[in-house]
Coordinates of C-alpha atoms in Angstrom, one line a residue:
X222 CA 103.7 131.0 131.5
X223 CA 102.9 133.6 128.9
X224 CA 100.8 136.4 130.4
X225 CA 98.8 137.9 127.4
X226 CA 97.4 140.8 129.4
X227 CA 100.8 141.8 130.7
X228 CA 102.2 141.6 127.1
X229 CA 99.4 143.6 125.7
X230 CA 100.3 146.5 128.1
X231 CA 103.9 146.4 126.8
X232 CA 103.0 146.6 123.2
X233 CA 104.6 149.7 121.5
X234 CA 102.6 152.3 119.5
X235 CA 104.8 151.6 116.4
X236 CA 104.5 150.0 113.0
X237 CA 105.3 146.3 112.8
X238 CA 104.2 142.7 112.3
X239 CA 102.6 140.4 114.9
X240 CA 102.5 136.6 114.9
X241 CA 99.7 134.8 116.8
X242 CA 100.6 131.3 118.1
X243 CA 98.6 128.4 119.4
X244 CA 99.3 126.0 122.4
X245 CA 101.8 124.1 120.2
X246 CA 103.8 127.2 119.4
X247 CA 102.5 127.0 115.8
X248 CA 102.0 130.4 114.0
X249 CA 98.3 130.6 113.2
X250 CA 98.0 134.2 112.0
X251 CA 100.4 136.9 110.8
X252 CA 99.3 140.6 110.5
X253 CA 100.7 144.0 110.2
X254 CA 99.8 147.4 111.5
X255 CA 101.0 151.0 111.8
X256 CA 100.2 150.7 115.5
X257 CA 101.0 147.3 117.1
X258 CA 99.4 148.4 120.4
X259 CA 96.1 149.3 118.9
X260 CA 95.8 146.5 116.4
X261 CA 96.8 143.5 118.6
X262 CA 94.8 144.8 121.6
X263 CA 91.7 145.1 119.4
X264 CA 91.6 141.3 119.0
X265 CA 91.1 140.7 122.8
X266 CA 88.5 143.5 123.3
X267 CA 84.7 142.7 122.8
X268 CA 85.5 139.3 121.3
X269 CA 81.8 138.5 120.8
X270 CA 81.6 141.4 118.3
X271 CA 84.2 139.9 116.0
X272 CA 83.3 137.7 113.0
X273 CA 83.2 133.9 113.8
X274 CA 86.5 133.2 112.1
X275 CA 88.3 135.9 114.3
X276 CA 86.5 134.6 117.4
X277 CA 87.8 131.1 116.6
X278 CA 91.4 132.4 116.1
X279 CA 91.3 134.4 119.4
X280 CA 90.3 131.3 121.3
X281 CA 93.3 129.5 119.8
X282 CA 95.8 132.2 120.7
X283 CA 98.2 131.2 123.6
X284 CA 100.9 133.7 122.9
X285 CA 102.1 136.3 120.3
X286 CA 105.3 137.8 119.1
X287 CA 105.8 141.1 117.3
X288 CA 108.6 142.6 115.1
X289 CA 108.9 146.4 115.1
X290 CA 109.7 148.1 111.7
X291 CA 110.7 151.6 110.8
X292 CA 107.8 152.2 108.4
X293 CA 104.4 150.7 107.6
X294 CA 105.8 149.7 104.1
X295 CA 108.5 147.6 105.7
X296 CA 105.8 146.0 107.9
X297 CA 103.8 145.2 104.8
X298 CA 106.8 143.5 103.0
X299 CA 107.6 141.5 106.1
X300 CA 104.0 140.4 106.6
X301 CA 103.8 139.1 103.0
X302 CA 107.1 137.2 103.4
X303 CA 106.1 135.6 106.7
X304 CA 102.7 134.6 105.4
X305 CA 104.4 132.9 102.4
X306 CA 106.9 131.2 104.7
X307 CA 104.6 129.9 107.5
X308 CA 101.2 129.7 105.6
X309 CA 99.2 130.3 108.9
X310 CA 95.8 128.7 108.9
X311 CA 93.8 131.8 109.8
X312 CA 95.3 134.0 107.0
X313 CA 93.8 134.2 103.5
X314 CA 96.2 132.1 101.4
X315 CA 96.9 131.6 97.7
X316 CA 96.6 128.0 96.8
X317 CA 99.7 128.1 94.6
X318 CA 102.7 130.4 94.0
X319 CA 103.4 130.7 90.3
X320 CA 106.6 132.0 88.8
X321 CA 106.0 133.5 85.4
X322 CA 108.3 133.3 82.4
X323 CA 109.8 136.4 80.9
X324 CA 111.8 136.9 77.7
X325 CA 115.2 138.4 78.4
X326 CA 117.3 140.3 75.9
X327 CA 120.9 140.5 77.2
X328 CA 121.7 144.0 76.0
X329 CA 124.3 144.1 78.8
X330 CA 126.4 141.9 76.6
X331 CA 128.3 142.9 73.4
X332 CA 126.4 140.5 71.3
X333 CA 123.0 140.1 73.1
X334 CA 121.1 136.9 73.3
X335 CA 117.3 136.3 73.6
X336 CA 116.2 133.7 76.1
X337 CA 113.5 132.7 78.6
X338 CA 113.9 133.3 82.3
X339 CA 111.7 133.2 85.5
X340 CA 113.8 135.8 87.4
X341 CA 114.4 139.5 86.8
X342 CA 117.9 140.5 87.9
X343 CA 119.4 144.0 88.2
X344 CA 121.8 143.2 85.3
X345 CA 120.9 146.0 82.8
X346 CA 119.3 143.4 80.5
X347 CA 115.8 144.1 79.0
X348 CA 112.9 141.9 80.3
X349 CA 109.5 141.4 78.6
X350 CA 106.5 139.8 80.2
X351 CA 105.4 138.2 82.3
X352 CA 103.8 135.6 80.0
X353 CA 101.2 133.2 81.2
X354 CA 101.6 130.4 78.7
X355 CA 105.1 128.8 78.8
X356 CA 104.3 127.0 75.5
X357 CA 103.5 130.3 73.8
X358 CA 106.8 131.8 75.0
X359 CA 108.8 128.8 73.6
X360 CA 106.9 129.2 70.4
X361 CA 107.7 132.9 70.2
X362 CA 111.4 132.1 70.9
X363 CA 111.4 129.4 68.2
X364 CA 110.0 131.9 65.7
X365 CA 112.6 134.5 66.7
X366 CA 115.3 131.9 66.3
X367 CA 114.1 131.0 62.8
X368 CA 114.0 134.7 61.8
X369 CA 117.2 135.9 63.5
X370 CA 120.4 133.7 63.7
X371 CA 121.6 135.1 67.0
X372 CA 124.3 134.0 69.5
X373 CA 122.9 131.4 71.9
X374 CA 125.9 130.4 74.0
X375 CA 127.2 132.4 77.0
X376 CA 130.8 132.9 75.8
X377 CA 132.3 136.2 76.6
X378 CA 133.2 137.7 73.2
X379 CA 134.4 141.2 74.3
X380 CA 138.0 140.8 73.3
X381 CA 138.6 137.3 71.9
X382 CA 137.8 135.1 68.9
X383 CA 136.8 131.5 69.4
X384 CA 136.1 128.4 67.4
X385 CA 132.4 128.4 66.2
X386 CA 130.1 125.7 67.5
X387 CA 127.5 123.5 65.8
X388 CA 124.9 126.3 65.6
X389 CA 127.1 128.3 63.3
X390 CA 127.6 125.3 60.9
X391 CA 123.9 124.6 60.7
X392 CA 123.2 128.4 60.2
X393 CA 121.3 128.9 63.5
X394 CA 124.0 131.5 64.6
X395 CA 125.9 134.0 62.4
X396 CA 129.0 133.3 64.6
X397 CA 130.1 136.4 66.5
X398 CA 132.8 134.2 68.0
X399 CA 134.5 134.1 64.5
X400 CA 135.1 137.9 64.7
X401 CA 133.7 138.2 61.1
X402 CA 130.3 139.6 62.1
X403 CA 129.2 143.2 61.4
X404 CA 128.2 144.5 64.8
X405 CA 125.7 147.1 63.5
X406 CA 123.9 144.4 61.5
X407 CA 123.7 142.2 64.6
X408 CA 122.3 145.1 66.7
X409 CA 119.8 145.8 63.9
X410 CA 118.4 142.3 64.5
X411 CA 118.3 142.9 68.3
X412 CA 116.5 146.2 67.8
X413 CA 113.9 144.4 65.6
X414 CA 113.2 141.9 68.3
X415 CA 113.0 144.6 71.1
X416 CA 110.5 146.5 68.9
X417 CA 108.4 143.4 68.5
X418 CA 108.5 142.4 72.2
X419 CA 107.6 146.0 73.2
X420 CA 104.3 145.6 71.4
X421 CA 105.2 147.8 68.4
X422 CA 104.7 145.0 65.9
X423 CA 103.0 147.4 63.4
X424 CA 106.1 149.7 63.3
X425 CA 108.4 146.7 62.8
X426 CA 106.3 145.1 60.1
X427 CA 106.1 148.5 58.3
X428 CA 109.9 148.8 58.3
X429 CA 110.3 145.2 57.1
X430 CA 107.8 145.8 54.3
X431 CA 109.9 148.8 53.1
X432 CA 113.1 146.6 53.1
X433 CA 111.2 143.9 51.3
X434 CA 110.0 146.2 48.6
X435 CA 113.4 147.8 48.3
X436 CA 115.1 144.4 47.8
X437 CA 112.5 143.4 45.2
X438 CA 113.0 146.7 43.3
X439 CA 116.7 145.8 43.1
X440 CA 115.8 142.3 41.8
X441 CA 117.2 140.7 45.0
X442 CA 114.3 138.3 45.3
X443 CA 116.0 135.9 47.7
X444 CA 116.5 138.7 50.2
X445 CA 113.0 140.0 49.6
X446 CA 111.6 136.5 50.3
X447 CA 113.4 136.4 53.6
X448 CA 111.8 139.7 54.6
X449 CA 108.4 138.3 53.5
X450 CA 108.8 135.2 55.7
X451 CA 109.7 137.4 58.7
X452 CA 106.6 139.6 58.1
X453 CA 104.3 136.6 57.9
X454 CA 105.8 135.1 61.1
X455 CA 105.4 138.4 62.9
X456 CA 101.8 138.8 61.7
X457 CA 101.0 135.3 62.9
X458 CA 102.4 136.0 66.4
X459 CA 100.6 139.4 66.6
X460 CA 97.2 137.9 65.8
X461 CA 97.4 135.8 68.9
X462 CA 97.4 138.9 71.1
X463 CA 94.1 140.6 71.5
X464 CA 93.9 144.4 71.6
X465 CA 91.8 145.4 74.6
X466 CA 92.9 148.9 75.4
X467 CA 93.7 152.1 73.6
X468 CA 96.4 152.7 76.2
X469 CA 99.9 151.4 75.4
X470 CA 100.9 151.1 79.0
X471 CA 101.1 148.0 81.2
X472 CA 98.1 147.1 83.4
X473 CA 96.8 144.3 85.5
X474 CA 93.0 144.0 85.9
X475 CA 91.9 142.2 89.1
X476 CA 88.4 141.0 90.0
X477 CA 86.9 138.3 92.3
X478 CA 83.9 136.1 92.4
X479 CA 82.6 134.5 95.5
X480 CA 80.5 131.4 96.2
X481 CA 79.9 130.0 99.7
X482 CA 83.3 129.5 101.3
X483 CA 85.3 129.8 98.0
X484 CA 86.8 132.8 96.3
X485 CA 88.3 133.0 92.8
X486 CA 90.4 136.0 92.0
X487 CA 91.0 136.5 88.2
X488 CA 93.8 138.7 86.7
X489 CA 94.0 139.9 83.1
X490 CA 97.5 140.9 82.1
X491 CA 97.6 143.8 79.6
X492 CA 100.9 144.8 78.1
X493 CA 101.2 147.6 75.6
X494 CA 97.4 147.7 75.3
X495 CA 97.2 144.0 74.4
X496 CA 95.9 141.1 76.5
X497 CA 98.7 138.7 76.7
X498 CA 97.0 136.2 79.1
X499 CA 95.0 135.7 82.3
X500 CA 95.4 133.8 85.5
X501 CA 93.1 132.6 88.3
X502 CA 93.7 131.9 91.9
X503 CA 91.5 130.1 94.4
X504 CA 91.8 131.6 97.9
X505 CA 91.5 129.6 101.1
X506 CA 90.3 130.9 104.5
X507 CA 88.0 133.7 103.2
X508 CA 85.0 133.0 105.4
X509 CA 83.5 136.1 107.0
X510 CA 86.1 138.4 105.4
X511 CA 85.0 141.5 103.5
X512 CA 85.6 141.8 99.8
X513 CA 88.0 144.7 100.0
X514 CA 90.1 142.9 102.6
X515 CA 90.4 139.8 100.4
X516 CA 91.5 142.0 97.5
X517 CA 94.0 143.8 99.7
X518 CA 95.4 140.5 101.0
X519 CA 95.6 139.0 97.5
X520 CA 97.3 142.1 96.1
X521 CA 100.0 142.0 98.8
X522 CA 100.6 138.2 98.4
X523 CA 100.6 138.2 94.6
X524 CA 102.9 141.1 94.0
X525 CA 105.4 140.0 96.8
X526 CA 106.0 136.9 94.6
X527 CA 106.2 138.4 91.1
X528 CA 109.1 140.3 89.7
X529 CA 107.2 142.5 87.2
X530 CA 105.0 145.3 88.5
X531 CA 102.7 147.2 86.0
X532 CA 102.2 150.9 86.0
X533 CA 98.5 150.5 86.8
X534 CA 96.5 148.0 88.9
X535 CA 92.9 148.2 87.9
X536 CA 90.7 146.7 90.7
X537 CA 86.9 146.3 90.9
X538 CA 86.6 147.4 94.5
X539 CA 88.9 149.9 96.1
X540 CA 91.3 148.7 98.9
X541 CA 90.4 151.1 101.7
X542 CA 92.8 150.5 104.5
X543 CA 96.1 149.8 102.8
X544 CA 95.8 151.5 99.4
X545 CA 98.4 154.2 100.0
X546 CA 100.9 151.9 101.7
X547 CA 100.6 149.2 99.0
X548 CA 101.1 151.9 96.3
X549 CA 104.1 153.2 98.0
X550 CA 105.6 149.6 98.4
X551 CA 104.9 148.7 94.8
X552 CA 106.4 152.0 93.5
X553 CA 109.5 151.3 95.5
X554 CA 109.7 147.8 94.1
X555 CA 109.1 148.9 90.5
X556 CA 111.3 152.0 90.7
X557 CA 108.6 154.3 89.3
X558 CA 105.1 155.3 90.4
X559 CA 102.4 152.6 90.6
X560 CA 98.7 153.5 90.8
X561 CA 95.8 151.4 92.1
X562 CA 92.5 152.4 90.5
X563 CA 88.8 151.5 90.7
X564 CA 87.1 152.8 87.5
X565 CA 83.4 153.5 87.7
X566 CA 82.7 153.7 84.0
X567 CA 84.3 153.6 80.5
X568 CA 86.7 151.2 78.8
X569 CA 88.4 150.0 81.9
X570 CA 85.2 149.3 83.8
X571 CA 83.9 147.2 80.8
X572 CA 87.1 145.2 80.9
X573 CA 86.8 144.7 84.7
X574 CA 83.3 143.3 84.1
X575 CA 84.7 140.8 81.6
X576 CA 87.3 139.8 84.2
X577 CA 84.6 139.3 86.8
X578 CA 82.5 137.1 84.4
X579 CA 85.6 135.0 83.8
X580 CA 86.2 134.6 87.6
X581 CA 82.5 133.7 88.1
X582 CA 82.6 131.1 85.3
X583 CA 85.9 129.6 86.5
X584 CA 84.5 129.3 90.1
X585 CA 81.4 127.5 88.9
X586 CA 83.6 125.1 86.9
X587 CA 85.9 124.7 89.8
X588 CA 83.1 123.8 92.2
X589 CA 81.6 121.3 89.6
X590 CA 85.1 119.7 89.3
X591 CA 85.5 119.5 93.1
X592 CA 82.1 117.9 93.4
X593 CA 82.8 115.3 90.7
X594 CA 86.2 114.5 92.2
X595 CA 84.7 114.1 95.6
X596 CA 82.0 111.7 94.2
X597 CA 84.7 109.8 92.2
X598 CA 86.9 109.3 95.3
X599 CA 84.0 108.3 97.5
X600 CA 82.8 105.7 95.0
X601 CA 86.4 104.4 94.5
X602 CA 86.9 103.8 98.2
X603 CA 83.5 102.2 98.6
X604 CA 84.2 99.8 95.7
X605 CA 87.6 98.9 97.2
X606 CA 85.9 98.2 100.6
X607 CA 83.3 95.9 98.9
X608 CA 85.8 94.2 96.6
X609 CA 88.1 93.2 99.5
X610 CA 85.3 92.9 102.1
X611 CA 87.0 95.3 104.4
X612 CA 85.5 96.3 107.8
X613 CA 85.6 100.0 107.1
X614 CA 86.3 102.5 104.3
X615 CA 90.1 102.7 103.6
X616 CA 90.5 106.4 104.3
X617 CA 94.3 106.2 104.6
X618 CA 96.1 104.1 102.0
X619 CA 99.9 103.5 102.1
X620 CA 101.5 102.0 99.0
X621 CA 105.1 100.6 98.7
X622 CA 107.4 99.8 95.8
X623 CA 111.1 98.7 95.4
X624 CA 113.4 99.9 92.7
X625 CA 116.9 98.8 91.8
X626 CA 119.3 98.0 89.0
X627 CA 120.3 94.3 89.2
X628 CA 120.3 94.7 93.0
X629 CA 122.4 97.9 93.0
X630 CA 121.1 101.2 94.4
X631 CA 118.1 99.4 95.9
X632 CA 115.5 101.8 97.3
X633 CA 112.0 101.6 98.7
X634 CA 109.2 104.2 98.3
X635 CA 106.1 104.9 100.4
X636 CA 103.3 107.1 99.1
X637 CA 100.2 108.0 101.1
X638 CA 96.6 108.7 99.9
X639 CA 94.0 110.1 102.3
X640 CA 90.4 110.1 101.3
X641 CA 91.7 109.0 97.8
X642 CA 94.0 112.0 97.4
X643 CA 97.8 111.9 97.4
X644 CA 99.4 113.5 100.5
X645 CA 102.9 114.5 99.3
X646 CA 104.1 115.7 102.7
X647 CA 103.6 112.1 104.0
X648 CA 105.6 110.4 101.3
X649 CA 108.8 108.6 102.5
X650 CA 111.8 107.1 100.8
X651 CA 114.1 104.4 102.1
X652 CA 117.6 103.4 101.0
X653 CA 117.8 99.6 101.4
X654 CA 120.7 98.9 103.7
X655 CA 120.6 95.3 104.9
X656 CA 119.6 93.4 101.7
X657 CA 122.1 92.6 99.0
X658 CA 121.3 91.7 95.4
X659 CA 118.0 91.8 93.6
X660 CA 115.8 90.6 96.5
X661 CA 112.4 92.4 96.4
X662 CA 111.0 90.2 99.2
X663 CA 113.8 91.0 101.6
X664 CA 113.8 94.7 100.5
X665 CA 110.1 95.1 101.1
X666 CA 110.5 93.5 104.5
X667 CA 113.3 95.9 105.5
X668 CA 111.3 99.0 104.4
X669 CA 108.1 97.9 106.2
X670 CA 110.1 96.9 109.3
X671 CA 111.7 100.4 109.5
X672 CA 108.4 102.2 108.8
X673 CA 106.3 100.4 111.4
X674 CA 109.1 100.3 114.0
X675 CA 109.4 104.1 113.7
X676 CA 105.6 104.4 113.9
X677 CA 105.2 102.4 117.1
X678 CA 108.1 104.2 118.8
X679 CA 106.6 107.6 117.8
X680 CA 103.2 106.6 119.2
X681 CA 104.7 105.6 122.5
X682 CA 106.7 108.8 122.7
X683 CA 103.7 111.1 121.7
X684 CA 101.5 109.3 124.3
X685 CA 104.1 109.8 127.0
X686 CA 104.1 113.6 126.3
X687 CA 100.4 113.9 125.9
X688 CA 100.6 114.8 122.2
X689 CA 98.3 113.8 119.4
X690 CA 99.2 110.8 117.2
X691 CA 98.9 113.0 114.1
X692 CA 101.9 115.0 115.2
X693 CA 104.4 112.3 114.3
X694 CA 106.0 111.5 110.9
X695 CA 105.2 107.8 111.1
X696 CA 102.7 107.5 113.9
X697 CA 99.5 107.5 111.8
X698 CA 98.9 103.9 110.7
X699 CA 97.2 103.0 107.4
X700 CA 93.7 101.4 107.0
X701 CA 95.2 99.3 104.1
X702 CA 98.6 98.7 102.6
X703 CA 99.1 98.2 98.8
X704 CA 102.4 96.6 97.7
X705 CA 103.5 96.8 94.0
X706 CA 103.8 93.1 93.4
X707 CA 102.1 89.7 93.8
X708 CA 101.7 87.0 96.4
X709 CA 105.4 86.8 97.3
X710 CA 105.6 90.5 98.2
X711 CA 102.3 90.4 100.1
X712 CA 103.3 87.4 102.2
X713 CA 106.7 89.0 102.9
X714 CA 104.9 92.1 104.1
X715 CA 102.5 90.1 106.2
X716 CA 105.4 88.5 108.1
X717 CA 106.6 92.0 109.2
X718 CA 103.1 93.1 110.4
X719 CA 102.7 89.8 112.3
X720 CA 106.0 90.4 114.1
X721 CA 104.7 93.8 115.3
X722 CA 101.3 92.4 116.2
X723 CA 99.5 94.7 113.7
X724 CA 96.4 93.6 111.9
X725 CA 96.3 95.8 108.7
X726 CA 94.9 94.5 105.4
X727 CA 97.6 94.1 102.7
X728 CA 96.9 93.8 98.9
X729 CA 99.4 93.3 96.1
X730 CA 98.9 95.4 92.9
X731 CA 99.6 93.2 89.9
X732 CA 100.2 94.2 86.3
X733 CA 99.5 92.6 82.9
X734 CA 102.0 91.8 80.2
X735 CA 102.0 95.4 79.1
X736 CA 103.0 96.6 82.6
X737 CA 99.6 98.2 83.2
X738 CA 97.4 97.7 86.3
X739 CA 95.4 94.4 86.1
X740 CA 94.1 93.6 89.6
X741 CA 94.8 93.0 93.2
X742 CA 96.1 90.0 95.1
X743 CA 94.3 89.7 98.4
X744 CA 94.1 86.8 100.9
X745 CA 95.8 84.5 98.4
X746 CA 93.3 85.2 95.7
X747 CA 93.5 87.5 92.6
X748 CA 90.8 90.1 92.3
X749 CA 90.4 91.3 88.7
X750 CA 89.4 94.9 88.3
X751 CA 87.0 96.2 85.7
X752 CA 88.8 98.9 83.7
X753 CA 85.7 101.1 83.7
X754 CA 85.3 101.0 87.4
X755 CA 86.2 103.8 89.9
X756 CA 88.3 101.5 92.0
X757 CA 90.5 100.5 88.9
X758 CA 91.2 104.2 88.1
X759 CA 92.2 105.0 91.7
X760 CA 94.4 101.9 92.2
X761 CA 96.1 102.5 88.8
X762 CA 96.9 106.0 89.9
X763 CA 98.3 104.8 93.2
X764 CA 100.4 102.1 91.5
X765 CA 101.8 104.6 89.0
X766 CA 102.6 107.1 91.7
X767 CA 104.4 104.8 94.0
X768 CA 106.4 103.4 91.0
X769 CA 107.3 107.0 89.9
X770 CA 108.4 108.0 93.4
X771 CA 110.6 104.9 93.7
X772 CA 112.2 105.3 90.2
X773 CA 112.9 109.0 90.8
X774 CA 114.8 108.3 94.1
X775 CA 116.7 105.3 92.5
X776 CA 117.8 107.6 89.6
X777 CA 119.0 110.3 92.0
X778 CA 121.2 107.8 93.9
X779 CA 122.5 106.2 90.7
X780 CA 123.3 109.6 89.1
X781 CA 125.1 110.7 92.3
X782 CA 127.2 107.6 92.3
X783 CA 128.0 108.0 88.6
X784 CA 129.1 111.6 89.1
X785 CA 131.3 110.7 92.0
X786 CA 132.9 107.7 90.4
X787 CA 133.3 109.0 86.8
X788 CA 133.9 112.7 86.6
X789 CA 136.1 112.9 89.7
X790 CA 138.6 110.5 88.0
X791 CA 139.3 112.9 85.1
X792 CA 142.4 115.1 85.4
X793 CA 141.5 118.8 85.5
X794 CA 137.9 118.3 86.6
X795 CA 137.2 119.8 89.9
X796 CA 133.9 120.8 91.6
X797 CA 133.2 123.9 89.5
X798 CA 134.0 122.3 86.1
X799 CA 131.9 119.3 87.1
X800 CA 129.0 121.5 88.0
X801 CA 129.2 123.4 84.7
X802 CA 129.5 120.2 82.6
X803 CA 126.3 118.8 84.3
X804 CA 124.5 122.1 84.0
X805 CA 125.4 122.3 80.3
X806 CA 124.8 118.7 79.2
X807 CA 122.3 117.5 81.8
X808 CA 123.3 113.8 81.8
X809 CA 126.6 111.9 82.0
X810 CA 125.5 110.1 78.8
X811 CA 125.5 113.5 76.9
X812 CA 129.0 114.3 78.2
X813 CA 130.2 110.9 77.0
X814 CA 128.9 111.6 73.5
X815 CA 130.1 115.2 73.3
X816 CA 132.9 116.3 70.9
X817 CA 136.1 118.1 72.1
X818 CA 134.6 121.3 70.6
X819 CA 131.3 120.9 72.5
X820 CA 133.2 120.2 75.7
X821 CA 135.5 123.2 75.2
X822 CA 132.4 125.5 74.8
X823 CA 131.3 124.9 78.4
X824 CA 132.0 127.7 80.8
X825 CA 135.4 127.2 82.7
X826 CA 136.7 124.6 80.3
X827 CA 139.8 124.8 78.0
X828 CA 141.0 122.7 75.2
X829 CA 143.4 120.5 77.3
X830 CA 140.7 119.6 79.9
X831 CA 138.1 119.1 77.1
X832 CA 140.5 116.6 75.5
X833 CA 141.0 114.9 78.9
X834 CA 137.2 114.4 79.2
X835 CA 136.9 113.2 75.6
X836 CA 139.8 110.8 75.8
X837 CA 138.6 109.4 79.2
X838 CA 135.3 108.3 77.8
X839 CA 136.3 107.4 74.3
X840 CA 139.3 105.3 75.2
X841 CA 136.9 103.0 77.1
X842 CA 134.8 102.6 74.0
X843 CA 137.7 101.1 72.0

């Protein structure tokens, strides 16, 4: 038995992280402190004086663990990582964990490339961003590609020449692999790109205008036209970025708006004095928590998950308790000094007010959206109940579908919707084992048999150990079952439930000639759905989702089998080359259609093995 009072006496007066656990051993809160003894003990003293949320947490605590660290900064890093890993219910949590795109210039290579990445590595390359809009990044890269015919492949060109690929022949690459490229001219293009990505568009445009005028004065109008096109493209890209600061540094502006139990934190990303984008986050578990504590928690969680740290973090309410330790941690992560500021007036304060207005506006829209969604789902479930004359509202819906290719790689999928919303963690997939050939009726019976057999066994086991039904993977039974199919599939499913003595309504989801949701088959009658109704929209969503989940699993099995049975038969193709081929071409079909030159261009390949692959697939076509 865990004696909390005894363990409190043993707590060290050192920095570290503590993990609170409930009676199931689940981590319900993670915190950090420069003194574990003082902080952890404080939760159990004068409990009535704590906010309601902390009181509820303390009542749930049955044991705790702690990890001692050398410094408070180490404790902060560990706390952020553990919160992200365990997502404890009493911590303030970000609803999502975004990974932002960056533009990478591989100046660590002899002939650098420009590409998009989501990871910053310590590889001496130059990184620009983060950018919020992936589409905008791709647009920017397309513009750069049109303006500058740079190398795109990952060939090592330090000492050797190579046969040029398709990009060279269609003039999308000047072909450093040929050995006939002027290195200084190539690096001039790279320097132009770096200048632009650094936010110094005006300098670059000025230099290009000089070159354009010089070419025109020499009557080289073709060259002048190329410079003109580059200038116009750069001006178009520059106009999309709004100047918001006279500073040319990198800054993040953070503010938050609050409404009832919801909090929206908004960030404006300013790079080189220009606003390149914004992002919002809805925080959970913020009841009874002070504003500065929410901002402190957000700052730790957000910057633990992003690679880029700006020089300044401008925040609308100063983080009191952890400001210095957060600054120290971020400075270590960035490799140079990072400052957290709360401006009281001036240009930065005005921009913070704009960030706050955006957060407030988004929160209002978010709440309106949530309320509309809640109303839609409630009406959808109510309509389904009335259409099928059910005894109660179908709060938990399970839907099933079968996918195969002429009876091969047959799989079943199960998706779960609770209160009208998909519960991804409850989705299950089944590889059909006992049924041969294209037999949907037999396949659906096998899938349902395995699902409900597991469910009944789990219920018995959980009951035996005094545990809740919700703690099993299959133990919670649905209020209604939807099968993708008609009367045959429904009747097959009914036979399974009858064998288990279960009385759960089953409806078939039928499609029209265009493979779109049409209606339901229930109790041997077809129930047509009004396409304008709430119930139609929800059922169509469920049908599309269960079909998508089944098809995805089927493709995974099919592709695995193809990889094992095709590529492994080719002489010279081992595990590494197989991986590189798939990474490069994506699909087996693309490998089949590749030329010897394209195959040879893949990392780890040589001409002989490329010919083996080409001959293997092309000899079968003849």
